Short mmCIF file of C-alpha atoms and ligand atoms in Angstrom, two decimals:
data_model
loop_
_atom_site.label_atom_id
_atom_site.label_comp_id
_atom_site.label_asym_id
_atom_site.label_seq_id
_atom_site.Cartn_x
_atom_site.Cartn_y
_atom_site.Cartn_z
CA LYS W 30 78.66 137.66 81.65
CA PRO W 31 77.50 136.67 78.21
CA PRO W 32 75.05 133.77 78.17
CA ILE W 33 75.65 130.18 77.13
CA ILE W 34 73.78 129.11 74.03
CA VAL W 35 72.07 125.74 73.94
CA ARG W 36 73.69 124.85 70.63
CA ASP W 37 77.19 125.55 71.96
CA LEU W 38 76.57 123.46 75.03
CA ALA W 39 75.26 120.59 72.92
CA VAL W 40 78.42 120.68 70.83
CA ALA W 41 80.62 120.76 73.89
CA LEU W 42 78.82 117.87 75.50
CA GLY W 43 78.61 115.90 72.29
CA LEU W 44 74.84 115.68 72.63
CA LYS W 45 72.17 115.88 69.96
CA PRO W 46 70.61 119.36 70.24
CA PHE W 47 67.06 118.01 70.63
CA LYS W 48 68.21 115.89 73.52
CA LEU W 49 69.69 118.90 75.20
CA ILE W 50 66.62 121.00 74.49
CA SER W 51 64.44 118.58 76.40
CA GLU W 52 66.96 118.58 79.24
CA VAL W 53 66.94 122.35 79.36
CA SER W 54 63.15 122.54 79.24
CA GLN W 55 63.00 120.19 82.15
CA ALA W 56 65.65 122.00 84.12
CA THR W 57 64.10 125.41 83.66
CA GLY W 58 60.50 124.34 83.50
CA GLY W 59 60.00 126.37 80.35
CA PHE W 60 60.35 126.07 76.63
CA ALA W 61 63.83 126.11 75.15
CA GLY W 62 65.13 126.17 71.63
CA ILE W 63 68.43 125.69 69.94
CA ASN W 64 69.27 129.38 70.27
CA SER W 65 68.05 129.80 73.84
CA SER W 66 70.51 131.10 76.32
CA LEU W 67 71.30 129.42 79.57
CA ASP W 68 72.43 130.54 82.96
CA GLU W 69 75.75 129.14 83.91
CA PRO W 70 74.45 127.22 86.96
CA VAL W 71 71.83 125.49 84.81
CA ALA W 72 74.40 124.61 82.17
CA MET W 73 76.70 123.30 84.89
CA LYS W 74 73.98 121.11 86.33
CA ILE W 75 73.15 119.59 82.96
CA ALA W 76 76.80 119.00 82.17
CA GLU W 77 77.28 117.32 85.51
CA LYS W 78 74.40 115.01 84.83
CA TYR W 79 76.31 113.71 81.85
CA GLY W 80 79.48 113.33 83.85
CA PHE W 81 81.08 116.52 82.59
CA LEU W 82 82.71 119.24 84.53
CA LEU W 83 81.74 122.37 82.67
CA GLU W 84 84.37 124.99 82.21
CA VAL W 85 83.16 128.21 80.69
CA LYS W 86 85.73 130.41 79.05
CA HIS W 87 84.65 133.86 78.11
CA ARG W 88 86.57 135.09 75.16
CA GLY W 89 85.56 138.64 74.51
CA GLU W 90 81.90 138.57 73.59
CA ALA W 91 81.82 135.14 72.12
CA VAL W 92 81.05 132.37 74.49
CA ALA W 93 81.90 128.78 74.03
CA PRO W 94 81.85 126.17 76.67
CA GLN W 95 85.19 124.52 76.31
CA LYS W 96 85.76 120.89 75.66
CA VAL W 97 84.69 119.48 78.90
CA LYS W 98 84.58 115.79 79.41
CA THR W 99 88.18 114.95 79.18
CA ALA W 100 89.90 111.89 80.44
CA ASP W 101 91.18 114.31 83.00
CA THR W 102 87.84 115.15 84.60
CA LYS W 103 86.89 111.52 84.49
CA ALA W 104 90.10 110.64 86.25
CA LYS W 105 89.37 113.31 88.83
CA ILE W 106 85.95 111.88 89.53
CA GLU W 107 87.45 108.43 89.86
CA GLU W 108 90.13 109.73 92.16
CA GLU W 109 87.47 111.30 94.34
CA GLU W 110 85.66 107.99 94.36
CA GLN W 111 88.85 106.16 95.31
CA LYS W 112 89.49 108.61 98.12
CA ASN W 113 86.04 107.97 99.57
CA LEU W 114 86.27 104.21 99.47
CA THR W 115 85.81 102.85 102.96
CA PRO W 116 85.89 99.25 104.20
CA ARG W 117 82.46 97.65 104.31
CA PRO W 118 81.14 94.43 105.87
CA PRO W 119 81.01 91.30 103.70
CA VAL W 120 77.68 90.04 102.40
CA ILE W 121 77.40 86.30 102.83
CA CYS W 122 74.91 84.04 101.14
CA ILE W 123 74.12 80.56 102.47
CA LEU W 124 73.51 78.01 99.72
CA GLY W 125 72.99 74.30 99.55
CA HIS W 126 70.73 71.32 98.94
CA VAL W 127 67.25 71.24 100.40
CA ASP W 128 67.19 70.23 104.09
CA HIS W 129 70.94 70.34 104.47
CA GLY W 130 70.52 72.95 107.18
CA LYS W 131 70.84 76.42 105.63
CA THR W 132 68.15 77.99 107.77
CA SER W 133 69.31 76.16 110.89
CA LEU W 134 72.83 77.39 110.32
CA LEU W 135 71.63 80.95 109.91
CA ASP W 136 69.67 80.62 113.11
CA ALA W 137 72.71 79.22 114.90
CA ILE W 138 74.83 82.11 113.68
CA ARG W 139 72.27 84.61 114.86
CA LYS W 140 71.81 82.86 118.20
CA ALA W 141 75.53 82.77 118.79
CA ASN W 142 75.45 86.48 118.19
CA VAL W 143 72.41 87.46 120.18
CA ALA W 144 73.32 85.42 123.25
CA SER W 145 72.72 88.66 125.11
CA GLY W 146 69.07 87.86 124.56
CA GLU W 147 67.93 90.93 122.70
CA ALA W 148 66.05 88.90 120.14
CA GLY W 149 64.20 86.42 122.28
CA GLY W 150 62.06 84.43 119.91
CA ILE W 151 63.65 84.14 116.53
CA THR W 152 60.65 82.85 114.73
CA GLN W 153 59.77 85.35 112.07
CA HIS W 154 61.38 85.09 108.72
CA ILE W 155 64.06 87.63 108.02
CA GLY W 156 65.57 87.84 104.57
CA ALA W 157 68.77 89.47 105.59
CA TYR W 158 70.45 90.31 108.83
CA GLN W 159 73.66 91.68 110.18
CA ILE W 160 75.65 90.41 113.13
CA GLU W 161 78.79 91.51 114.86
CA PHE W 162 81.53 89.00 115.53
CA GLN W 163 84.88 89.88 117.06
CA GLY W 164 84.03 93.52 116.60
CA LYS W 165 83.36 93.14 112.89
CA LYS W 166 80.06 93.31 111.08
CA LEU W 167 78.83 90.54 108.81
CA THR W 168 75.70 90.59 106.66
CA PHE W 169 73.93 87.32 105.96
CA LEU W 170 71.36 86.56 103.34
CA ASP W 171 68.76 83.91 103.80
CA THR W 172 67.78 82.87 100.35
CA PRO W 173 64.98 80.40 99.82
CA GLY W 174 67.05 78.07 97.72
CA HIS W 175 69.50 79.22 95.12
CA ALA W 176 66.81 80.55 92.79
CA ALA W 177 66.92 83.97 94.39
CA PHE W 178 70.67 83.97 94.16
CA SER W 179 70.75 83.30 90.44
CA LYS W 180 67.95 85.78 89.88
CA MET W 181 70.01 88.46 91.52
CA ARG W 182 72.96 87.49 89.45
CA ALA W 183 70.94 87.54 86.27
CA ARG W 184 70.08 91.15 86.97
CA GLY W 185 73.70 92.04 87.24
CA ALA W 186 73.45 92.75 90.89
CA ASP W 187 76.02 90.69 92.63
CA VAL W 188 75.31 91.42 96.23
CA THR W 189 77.11 88.39 97.50
CA ASP W 190 80.79 88.49 98.38
CA ILE W 191 81.12 85.09 99.99
CA ALA W 192 79.01 81.99 99.46
CA VAL W 193 78.80 79.42 102.22
CA LEU W 194 77.96 76.10 100.63
CA VAL W 195 76.22 73.91 103.17
CA VAL W 196 76.72 70.18 102.67
CA ALA W 197 75.14 67.70 105.07
CA ALA W 198 77.82 65.33 106.34
CA ASP W 199 75.53 62.31 106.00
CA ASP W 200 74.21 63.06 102.51
CA GLY W 201 77.23 64.62 100.88
CA PHE W 202 76.90 66.48 97.59
CA MET W 203 73.42 66.36 96.11
CA PRO W 204 72.04 67.77 92.84
CA GLN W 205 71.16 71.14 94.34
CA THR W 206 74.55 71.35 96.02
CA ASP W 207 76.14 71.09 92.61
CA GLU W 208 73.76 73.62 91.16
CA ALA W 209 74.45 76.05 93.97
CA LEU W 210 78.18 75.52 93.51
CA LYS W 211 77.86 76.28 89.82
CA HIS W 212 75.97 79.49 90.53
CA ALA W 213 78.55 80.61 93.04
CA GLN W 214 81.38 79.83 90.64
CA ASN W 215 79.67 81.66 87.79
CA ALA W 216 79.14 84.66 90.03
CA ASP W 217 82.81 84.50 90.88
CA VAL W 218 82.31 84.73 94.61
CA ALA W 219 84.56 83.24 97.27
CA ILE W 220 83.28 79.85 98.41
CA ILE W 221 83.50 78.36 101.89
CA VAL W 222 82.16 74.87 102.51
CA ALA W 223 80.33 74.21 105.77
CA VAL W 224 79.97 70.50 106.37
CA ASN W 225 76.84 70.44 108.48
CA LYS W 226 75.13 67.83 110.65
CA MET W 227 78.43 66.61 112.03
CA ASP W 228 76.48 65.36 115.04
CA VAL W 229 74.40 62.78 113.17
CA LYS W 230 75.20 59.14 112.93
CA GLY W 231 76.59 58.44 109.51
CA ALA W 232 78.31 61.83 109.27
CA ASN W 233 81.21 61.32 106.91
CA ILE W 234 83.32 64.39 106.36
CA GLU W 235 86.00 62.47 104.46
CA GLN W 236 83.45 61.53 101.85
CA VAL W 237 82.42 65.15 101.49
CA LYS W 238 86.05 66.17 101.10
CA SER W 239 86.66 63.60 98.42
CA GLN W 240 83.58 64.84 96.61
CA MET W 241 85.02 68.33 96.84
CA GLN W 242 88.24 67.13 95.30
CA GLN W 243 86.33 65.49 92.45
CA ARG W 244 84.75 68.88 91.79
CA ASN W 245 88.06 70.72 91.74
CA ILE W 246 87.38 72.54 94.97
CA ALA W 247 89.68 70.45 97.13
CA PRO W 248 89.73 71.43 100.79
CA GLU W 249 92.82 73.06 102.27
CA ASP W 250 93.91 69.96 104.20
CA TRP W 251 93.75 68.00 100.95
CA GLY W 252 96.14 70.39 99.27
CA GLY W 253 93.39 72.53 97.80
CA GLU W 254 92.29 76.06 98.56
CA THR W 255 88.73 75.73 99.71
CA ILE W 256 88.14 76.55 103.34
CA THR W 257 86.13 73.74 104.87
CA VAL W 258 84.54 73.92 108.30
CA PRO W 259 82.73 71.08 110.07
CA VAL W 260 79.66 72.37 111.91
CA SER W 261 76.51 71.28 113.63
CA ALA W 262 73.81 73.89 113.27
CA ILE W 263 71.66 72.11 115.83
CA LYS W 264 74.37 71.77 118.48
CA GLY W 265 75.98 75.07 117.59
CA THR W 266 79.44 73.53 117.24
CA GLY W 267 81.88 74.95 114.71
CA VAL W 268 79.84 78.10 114.22
CA ASP W 269 82.53 80.37 115.70
CA GLN W 270 85.19 78.74 113.52
CA LEU W 271 82.99 79.27 110.48
CA LEU W 272 82.56 82.94 111.36
CA GLU W 273 86.30 83.31 111.85
CA MET W 274 86.95 81.80 108.44
CA ILE W 275 84.41 84.14 106.87
CA LEU W 276 86.12 87.13 108.47
CA LEU W 277 89.48 85.90 107.24
CA GLN W 278 88.16 85.50 103.72
CA ALA W 279 86.53 88.93 103.88
CA GLU W 280 89.84 90.48 104.88
CA VAL W 281 91.51 88.98 101.82
CA LEU W 282 88.80 90.43 99.59
CA GLU W 283 89.39 93.98 100.91
CA LEU W 284 85.78 94.96 100.39
CA LYS W 285 85.15 98.66 100.04
CA ALA W 286 82.42 101.06 99.05
CA ASN W 287 81.89 104.79 98.90
CA PRO W 288 79.50 105.83 101.66
CA LYS W 289 79.40 109.40 100.37
CA ALA W 290 77.80 108.55 97.05
CA GLU W 291 74.09 108.64 96.33
CA ALA W 292 72.61 105.50 97.83
CA SER W 293 72.03 102.48 95.64
CA GLY W 294 71.58 98.80 96.23
CA VAL W 295 69.52 95.69 95.66
CA VAL W 296 66.14 94.43 96.77
CA ILE W 297 66.47 91.15 98.62
CA GLU W 298 62.79 90.51 99.09
CA SER W 299 59.53 92.36 99.16
CA GLU W 300 56.00 91.82 100.34
CA ILE W 301 52.76 93.59 101.06
CA GLU W 302 52.22 94.10 104.75
CA ILE W 303 48.82 94.98 106.10
CA GLY W 304 48.89 98.54 107.33
CA ARG W 305 52.29 99.23 105.84
CA GLY W 306 51.76 98.65 102.17
CA SER W 307 54.66 97.49 100.04
CA VAL W 308 57.71 96.69 102.09
CA ALA W 309 61.13 95.85 100.67
CA THR W 310 64.20 94.50 102.39
CA VAL W 311 67.20 95.91 100.59
CA ILE W 312 70.94 95.86 100.92
CA VAL W 313 72.74 99.13 100.43
CA GLN W 314 75.72 98.60 98.16
CA ARG W 315 76.95 102.09 97.71
CA GLY W 316 76.35 105.41 99.40
CA THR W 317 74.33 106.06 102.51
CA LEU W 318 70.57 105.63 102.51
CA ARG W 319 68.73 108.18 104.64
CA VAL W 320 65.25 108.98 105.77
CA GLY W 321 63.89 111.51 103.29
CA ASP W 322 65.68 110.03 100.27
CA ALA W 323 63.70 109.65 97.07
CA LEU W 324 64.25 106.20 95.59
CA VAL W 325 63.45 104.65 92.27
CA CYS W 326 63.45 100.91 91.69
CA GLY W 327 62.32 99.88 88.24
CA GLN W 328 58.68 100.88 87.94
CA HIS W 329 58.36 101.70 91.60
CA TRP W 330 59.41 104.60 93.73
CA THR W 331 59.22 105.89 97.25
CA ARG W 332 60.19 108.72 99.48
CA VAL W 333 61.75 107.11 102.53
CA LYS W 334 59.62 107.95 105.54
CA ALA W 335 61.19 105.43 107.85
CA LEU W 336 63.99 102.88 107.78
CA PHE W 337 64.00 99.73 109.88
CA SER W 338 66.98 97.62 110.82
CA ASP W 339 66.91 93.81 110.68
CA LYS W 340 66.02 93.95 114.37
CA GLY W 341 62.94 96.02 113.63
CA GLU W 342 64.39 99.17 115.11
CA GLN W 343 63.89 102.48 113.43
CA ILE W 344 67.16 103.86 112.08
CA LYS W 345 68.11 107.14 110.46
CA GLU W 346 70.56 105.89 107.87
CA ALA W 347 72.09 102.77 106.36
CA THR W 348 75.65 102.54 105.10
CA PRO W 349 77.04 100.03 102.53
CA SER W 350 76.31 96.33 103.22
CA THR W 351 73.55 97.18 105.67
CA PRO W 352 70.26 95.34 105.26
CA VAL W 353 67.31 97.63 105.79
CA ARG W 354 63.55 97.56 105.42
CA ILE W 355 61.82 100.33 103.56
CA ILE W 356 58.07 100.76 103.72
CA GLY W 357 55.68 102.71 101.54
CA TRP W 358 56.66 101.89 97.97
CA SER W 359 54.34 102.81 95.14
CA GLY W 360 54.27 99.11 94.24
CA THR W 361 56.10 95.96 95.20
CA PRO W 362 59.67 95.93 93.85
CA ASP W 363 61.01 92.60 92.57
CA SER W 364 63.71 90.81 94.50
CA GLY W 365 66.99 91.26 92.69
CA ALA W 366 65.98 94.66 91.32
CA THR W 367 68.32 97.55 91.91
CA PHE W 368 67.27 100.82 93.48
CA ARG W 369 68.95 104.19 93.61
CA ALA W 370 68.46 107.53 95.26
CA VAL W 371 67.56 110.43 92.99
CA LYS W 372 67.32 114.12 93.68
CA ASN W 373 63.66 114.37 94.65
CA PRO W 374 60.38 112.42 94.76
CA ARG W 375 59.20 114.03 91.54
CA GLU W 376 62.23 112.73 89.70
CA ALA W 377 61.74 109.30 91.27
CA GLU W 378 58.12 109.21 90.16
CA ARG W 379 59.01 110.36 86.67
CA LEU W 380 61.73 107.71 86.26
CA ALA W 381 59.41 105.02 87.60
CA GLU W 382 56.72 106.04 85.12
CA GLU W 383 59.22 105.99 82.28
CA ALA W 384 60.28 102.51 83.27
CA GLU W 385 56.69 101.39 83.35
CA GLN W 386 56.02 102.79 79.91
CA ARG W 387 59.10 101.07 78.56
CA THR W 388 57.98 97.77 80.01
CA ARG W 389 54.52 98.18 78.59
CA LYS W 390 55.88 99.04 75.16
CA GLU W 391 58.21 96.05 75.22
CA ALA W 392 55.32 93.80 76.17
CA THR W 393 53.23 95.11 73.27
CA VAL W 394 56.06 94.72 70.82
CA ALA W 395 56.79 91.21 72.03
CA ALA W 396 53.14 90.28 71.65
CA ALA W 397 52.92 91.75 68.16
CA GLU W 398 56.08 90.16 66.84
CA PRO W 399 55.72 86.85 65.03
CA LYS W 400 57.30 84.07 66.99
CA GLU W 401 60.58 82.93 65.58
CA VAL W 402 60.81 79.31 64.64
CA SER W 403 63.88 77.61 65.97
CA VAL W 404 66.09 75.37 63.88
CA GLU W 405 65.16 72.47 66.11
CA GLN W 406 61.50 73.00 65.36
CA LEU W 407 62.16 72.99 61.66
CA PHE W 408 63.61 69.53 61.78
P1 GTP I 516 65.35 74.16 102.95
O1 GTP I 516 65.19 75.59 103.29
O2 GTP I 516 64.06 73.41 102.95
O3 GTP I 516 66.14 73.90 101.72
O4 GTP I 516 66.15 73.44 104.15
P2 GTP I 516 67.39 74.03 104.91
O5 GTP I 516 68.64 73.74 104.16
O6 GTP I 516 67.14 75.39 105.35
O7 GTP I 516 67.43 73.05 106.18
P3 GTP I 516 66.84 73.32 107.62
O8 GTP I 516 67.69 74.25 108.37
O9 GTP I 516 65.41 73.61 107.50
O10 GTP I 516 67.08 71.89 108.26
C1 GTP I 516 66.49 70.73 107.71
C2 GTP I 516 66.40 69.67 108.79
O11 GTP I 516 67.69 69.28 109.19
C3 GTP I 516 65.70 70.16 110.05
O12 GTP I 516 64.90 69.13 110.56
C4 GTP I 516 66.83 70.47 110.99
O13 GTP I 516 66.46 70.31 112.32
C5 GTP I 516 67.86 69.44 110.58
N1 GTP I 516 69.22 69.89 110.85
C6 GTP I 516 69.80 71.03 110.39
N2 GTP I 516 71.07 71.12 110.84
C7 GTP I 516 71.29 70.04 111.58
C8 GTP I 516 72.42 69.57 112.32
O14 GTP I 516 73.48 70.18 112.39
N3 GTP I 516 72.27 68.37 112.96
C9 GTP I 516 71.12 67.68 112.92
N4 GTP I 516 71.08 66.53 113.57
N5 GTP I 516 70.05 68.07 112.25
C10 GTP I 516 70.13 69.25 111.58
MG1 MG I 517 65.66 76.81 104.73
#
């Protein structure tokens, strides 16, 4: 078979030759030039990386990789993706004003679920956990206030499918309730209102409902569309109804993901643990995360040596919507940052280094640039 010439491949892929040359050098580990010849498997690999399906047509002696990335191949890839889409559990974020009972509600949900007693003392803080209710899995996020939520959103990583807005029945809507509502609306997630503290004296659900109507999120029994569930996190009442409503909402959303893809997802929180180094709790959004995977997350990377479930058990793999703890990162990844699996640890390290250099360069440029004066300052 006649060889494939770098120049021809560049033309076919629509890439600048120098760009391709560096790709080829990396792929083969040697020096390459514009007239270098390539083995077909190497050319295929490079083409694939750019989303092309390489088709080599040998016409006599002359070789030209044919036009490759066509709408057709793209459609094929998408079709494959569609075929692999599988239902996944919903990811639910609990939001609301300070002290309205977010953490208590999360505890109540978990207690209702672990009545079997597997998790005796639920004292330690867990950023994300998964429960099973009526045979279906649900993933909950405990966010310290809505700051984390908006941070995640700002990074374009919408992990949340459903927001549960907790409103204390005695207080009603408060400034942070409104802020949380705004965030949830901006993120375009389904909203369910949990009217908490129904057990306290002075609980006034009608007032909360009228406040909802004023905010254009009228409850269902007021002719609106917002599912509203009265609960008491302390007494545990209404928790099952809330879970049922969440499941119902999740069904409507028809949430799906491709478990066969390379794993990717979002960091929920991270910390340095003595003896374990940098630990990150992540949620897998796509693909299946496995022990042995090489991950890159911004400037940090890791080769997964062990995965831990929200219950602290060691697991082999994590499918979409599963919260999982990963230890042994090269540094501490930021919450809200996205991670993805790459082909090997070397690649992960290289990408992390590149990201670091970019950040450093940006920082230098930002420091060197004269500060712009705003119009307001001028007046
Ligand atoms: P922050 O994380 O500080 O924003 O608070 P939070 O929204 O997580 O509230 P948390 O669950 O910490 O509850 C605040 C207080 O309200 C605690 O003293 C709880 O015991 C109390 N509380 C929460 N839910 C209920 C409830 O349903 N009934 C009653 N009576 N008290 C509740
Ligand atoms: Mg709390």
